[in-house]
Amino acid sequence: MVLDKLLELSVLAGEVVRNGFRKKINIQYKTNDSNLVTEIDKKSEQVIVDYISKNFPSHGILAEEGSDFNRSSDYLWVIDPLDGTTNFAHGLPIFAVSIGVMKNGEIIAGAVNDVMRDKIYFAEKGTGAFEGERRLSVGSNEILKHSVLVTGFPYDIANNPGNALEIFVEFIKKTRAIRRLGAASIDFCYVADGVFDAFWEVHLSPWDICAGKLIVEEAGGVVTDFHGKPTDIFTKRILASNGKIQEPVLEVLKPYL
Ligand code: IPD
Ligand code: CA
Ligand code: CA
């Protein structure tokens, strides 16, 4: 029931985002010149919030652009209405709508709509992860120097880098390649789909993590903090991987704990 509605909602919000792409839209700054919000981020959030309020009026909502309701409910919908806003605003077709659903603190379902590739990645707790009808499973590489990893950088990197650049330099020397796509939820999905061996980032938010974490875990991967400990959606420093490469990656992160 929740999954059906989640997928329907994912399509609906994806259409809003797709229709706004490369149109003349209003863009504002949040915390600095790098941290943007567009009218489409807000429109997508409004469509998502209206849908949840109509279908599940008692459920809680936590969304990036400020919606925060019914937080004492057993259910919490954690929403990034447009993940990859910088890409979106600059015409690069890599962005997503990411929606996770939690029940009593546990993520029970998640969907990431990779809008311009028209692919919806989703998972329900205990039943696997899928892209459409295709079951997802993480890759099997365990050798760091054969690996391709992905990362992202916080908007406050100039003032509060959290060693993001130092860690990046270490990995780029020790792996086959590093990619930076600009949409954390898609980074998680590509780990789930065996494209990337691991994804790390030093300052994520709950809406970046919620759906993607479940999708990686249900595809057989592992999501921890930089100590290798279990995470929740409020953990900032996240490592998601195929599991086999988790230890070698954690080893590189050790000096930056
Ligand atoms: C950002 C993207 C980016 C990541 C940032 C996020 P937004 O989300 O996911 O890849 O590096 O940490 O804040 O602002 O585009 O929703
Ligand atoms: Ca985001
Ligand atoms: Ca966003």
XYZ file of C-alpha atoms and ligand atoms in Angstrom:
275
model
C 0.000 0.000 0.000
C 2.673 2.515 1.029
C 4.938 1.298 -1.794
C 2.226 1.698 -4.446
C 1.542 5.242 -3.315
C 5.248 5.990 -3.031
C 5.828 4.943 -6.642
C 2.816 6.887 -7.884
C 4.071 9.949 -6.021
C 7.561 9.472 -7.359
C 6.263 9.591 -10.937
C 4.102 12.622 -10.190
C 6.940 14.655 -8.665
C 9.311 13.512 -11.430
C 6.940 15.028 -14.006
C 6.958 18.352 -12.196
C 10.751 18.391 -12.193
C 11.064 17.232 -15.824
C 8.622 19.902 -16.994
C 10.709 22.603 -15.325
C 14.035 21.512 -16.804
C 15.742 24.086 -19.045
C 12.839 26.503 -18.637
C 13.258 30.069 -17.469
C 12.780 29.659 -13.741
C 13.356 31.655 -10.599
C 16.531 30.741 -8.705
C 17.493 31.924 -5.227
C 20.522 31.475 -3.001
C 20.252 29.608 0.293
C 23.401 29.814 2.467
C 25.915 30.997 -0.163
C 26.521 31.483 -3.908
C 26.848 27.715 -4.453
C 23.744 26.648 -2.561
C 20.766 27.195 -4.860
C 17.054 26.616 -4.631
C 14.768 26.946 -7.639
C 11.033 27.385 -7.912
C 10.931 23.773 -9.124
C 12.444 22.456 -5.861
C 9.596 24.218 -4.063
C 6.898 23.203 -6.530
C 7.969 19.553 -6.382
C 7.934 19.656 -2.572
C 4.437 21.182 -2.573
C 3.107 18.467 -4.897
C 4.666 15.756 -2.712
C 3.393 17.240 0.552
C -0.122 17.694 -0.858
C -0.173 14.075 -2.037
C 0.960 12.675 1.316
C -1.402 14.932 3.269
C -4.295 13.742 1.096
C -3.455 10.015 1.184
C -1.907 9.706 4.653
C -3.128 12.721 6.646
C -1.661 11.519 9.955
C 1.829 10.757 8.610
C 4.843 12.895 9.420
C 6.849 14.776 6.793
C 10.441 16.014 6.788
C 11.448 17.699 3.544
C 14.440 19.737 2.450
C 12.643 22.952 1.541
C 11.091 23.317 4.981
C 8.024 21.092 5.275
C 8.033 19.553 8.737
C 4.739 18.141 10.053
C 3.323 15.481 12.407
C 6.730 14.470 13.687
C 5.141 12.395 16.510
C 3.466 10.065 13.974
C 4.772 6.479 13.643
C 5.363 7.217 9.957
C 7.780 9.773 8.580
C 8.235 10.635 4.887
C 11.720 12.027 4.265
C 11.853 14.001 1.040
C 14.366 15.574 -1.280
C 12.054 17.160 -3.860
C 14.943 17.819 -6.242
C 18.305 16.226 -5.529
C 20.948 17.704 -7.790
C 19.698 21.290 -7.883
C 22.990 22.700 -9.191
C 22.900 20.268 -12.132
C 19.240 21.104 -12.732
C 19.826 24.867 -12.657
C 22.763 24.595 -15.078
C 21.059 22.275 -17.566
C 22.924 19.071 -16.675
C 20.405 16.203 -16.797
C 21.505 14.407 -13.615
C 18.984 14.975 -10.829
C 16.344 13.053 -8.954
C 13.375 13.102 -6.647
C 14.185 11.066 -3.556
C 11.524 9.930 -1.095
C 11.981 7.565 1.837
C 9.344 6.290 4.259
C 10.146 5.423 7.864
C 8.054 3.596 10.437
C 9.018 3.886 14.092
C 12.510 5.025 13.144
C 13.173 2.292 10.568
C 13.283 2.949 6.812
C 10.582 0.727 5.294
C 10.493 1.974 1.696
C 12.341 4.322 -0.614
C 12.179 5.526 -4.205
C 14.596 7.595 -6.262
C 13.296 8.893 -9.582
C 16.291 9.483 -11.866
C 14.168 11.914 -13.822
C 15.917 12.424 -17.158
C 16.855 8.758 -17.517
C 13.233 7.945 -16.692
C 14.256 5.278 -14.202
C 12.781 4.715 -10.773
C 14.946 2.873 -8.273
C 13.021 1.588 -5.286
C 13.100 -0.791 -2.373
C 10.866 -2.076 0.338
C 12.383 -3.426 3.544
C 13.035 -7.163 3.268
C 11.981 -7.587 -0.366
C 14.959 -6.386 -2.402
C 15.726 -3.346 -4.513
C 14.591 -2.773 -8.090
C 14.850 -0.424 -11.044
C 11.516 -0.956 -12.724
C 11.234 -4.758 -12.937
C 14.960 -5.342 -12.758
C 16.297 -6.561 -9.407
C 19.370 -4.657 -8.287
C 22.467 -6.148 -6.779
C 25.720 -4.528 -5.761
C 28.999 -5.352 -7.478
C 31.571 -7.862 -6.290
C 34.855 -5.981 -6.592
C 36.949 -6.086 -3.431
C 40.161 -4.548 -4.774
C 40.562 -0.828 -4.128
C 42.873 -0.172 -7.061
C 40.293 -1.695 -9.427
C 37.441 0.316 -7.967
C 35.402 3.257 -9.232
C 34.029 5.369 -6.391
C 31.728 8.363 -6.294
C 31.518 11.302 -3.939
C 30.011 14.733 -3.485
C 31.040 17.913 -1.712
C 29.194 20.022 0.848
C 28.102 23.548 -0.104
C 30.182 24.960 2.765
C 33.367 23.264 1.579
C 35.233 26.590 1.493
C 34.656 27.229 5.218
C 34.030 23.814 6.689
C 35.623 21.279 4.404
C 35.544 18.358 6.871
C 38.633 16.983 5.104
C 36.561 16.435 1.963
C 39.374 17.498 -0.363
C 42.112 15.585 1.467
C 39.991 12.428 1.381
C 39.257 12.971 -2.327
C 42.981 13.259 -3.094
C 43.708 10.011 -1.213
C 41.052 8.075 -3.087
C 41.921 9.438 -6.496
C 45.458 8.112 -6.036
C 44.340 4.712 -4.763
C 41.434 3.811 -7.076
C 40.782 3.374 -10.798
C 38.585 6.490 -10.929
C 36.464 8.842 -8.876
C 33.258 10.406 -10.192
C 31.250 13.364 -8.877
C 27.709 13.327 -10.275
C 26.101 15.991 -8.096
C 23.079 14.038 -6.852
C 23.619 11.940 -3.733
C 20.477 9.851 -4.170
C 21.668 8.769 -7.624
C 25.113 7.981 -6.176
C 23.466 5.526 -3.764
C 21.436 3.932 -6.587
C 24.529 3.413 -8.717
C 26.177 1.600 -5.818
C 23.037 -0.546 -5.515
C 23.221 -1.272 -9.251
C 26.885 -2.327 -9.199
C 28.060 0.697 -11.226
C 30.117 2.200 -8.399
C 31.878 0.128 -5.759
C 31.341 2.776 -3.094
C 29.968 6.254 -2.387
C 31.249 8.446 0.420
C 30.375 11.951 1.472
C 31.251 14.052 4.535
C 28.107 16.101 5.136
C 24.842 14.591 3.965
C 21.307 15.416 5.098
C 18.453 13.027 5.992
C 16.695 13.587 2.637
C 19.900 12.745 0.737
C 20.213 9.476 2.624
C 16.826 7.995 3.467
C 15.682 6.310 0.230
C 19.187 5.587 -1.068
C 20.341 3.843 2.093
C 17.524 1.303 1.941
C 18.040 0.769 -1.806
C 21.750 -0.022 -1.256
C 21.041 -2.343 1.679
C 18.271 -4.179 -0.151
C 20.632 -4.646 -3.102
C 23.060 -6.433 -0.765
C 25.305 -3.463 0.057
C 26.390 -1.887 3.310
C 25.936 1.654 4.654
C 28.024 2.807 7.621
C 29.682 5.892 9.039
C 33.430 6.429 8.614
C 34.050 4.215 11.695
C 32.230 1.320 10.040
C 29.326 1.724 12.496
C 25.617 1.570 11.594
C 24.079 4.886 10.594
C 20.723 6.559 10.752
C 19.391 9.264 8.449
C 20.971 11.947 10.639
C 24.528 10.631 10.231
C 26.602 13.176 8.321
C 29.620 11.154 7.177
C 28.357 8.240 5.130
C 29.992 5.357 3.322
C 27.802 3.118 1.134
C 29.413 0.234 -0.678
C 29.125 -3.205 -2.194
C 30.226 -4.560 1.225
C 33.347 -6.317 -0.059
C 35.252 -3.072 -0.457
C 34.016 -1.510 2.778
C 37.112 -2.411 4.830
C 39.733 -1.164 2.322
C 37.774 2.076 1.947
C 37.450 2.510 5.736
C 41.209 2.016 5.984
C 41.775 5.060 3.737
C 39.315 7.090 5.841
C 41.011 6.217 9.164
C 43.362 9.220 9.325
C 40.353 11.537 8.857
C 38.144 10.216 11.672
C 23.170 17.881 -2.958
C 23.577 16.807 -3.941
C 25.081 16.702 -4.040
C 25.726 16.490 -2.705
C 25.293 17.555 -1.708
C 23.783 17.602 -1.616
P 20.803 19.093 -3.410
O 21.764 17.925 -2.811
O 23.049 15.575 -3.551
O 25.468 15.618 -4.854
O 27.121 16.525 -2.866
O 25.839 17.213 -0.459
O 23.398 18.617 -0.713
O 21.137 20.344 -2.698
O 21.057 19.177 -4.864
O 19.448 18.567 -3.069
Ca 20.027 16.594 -1.857
Ca 17.340 19.132 -2.876
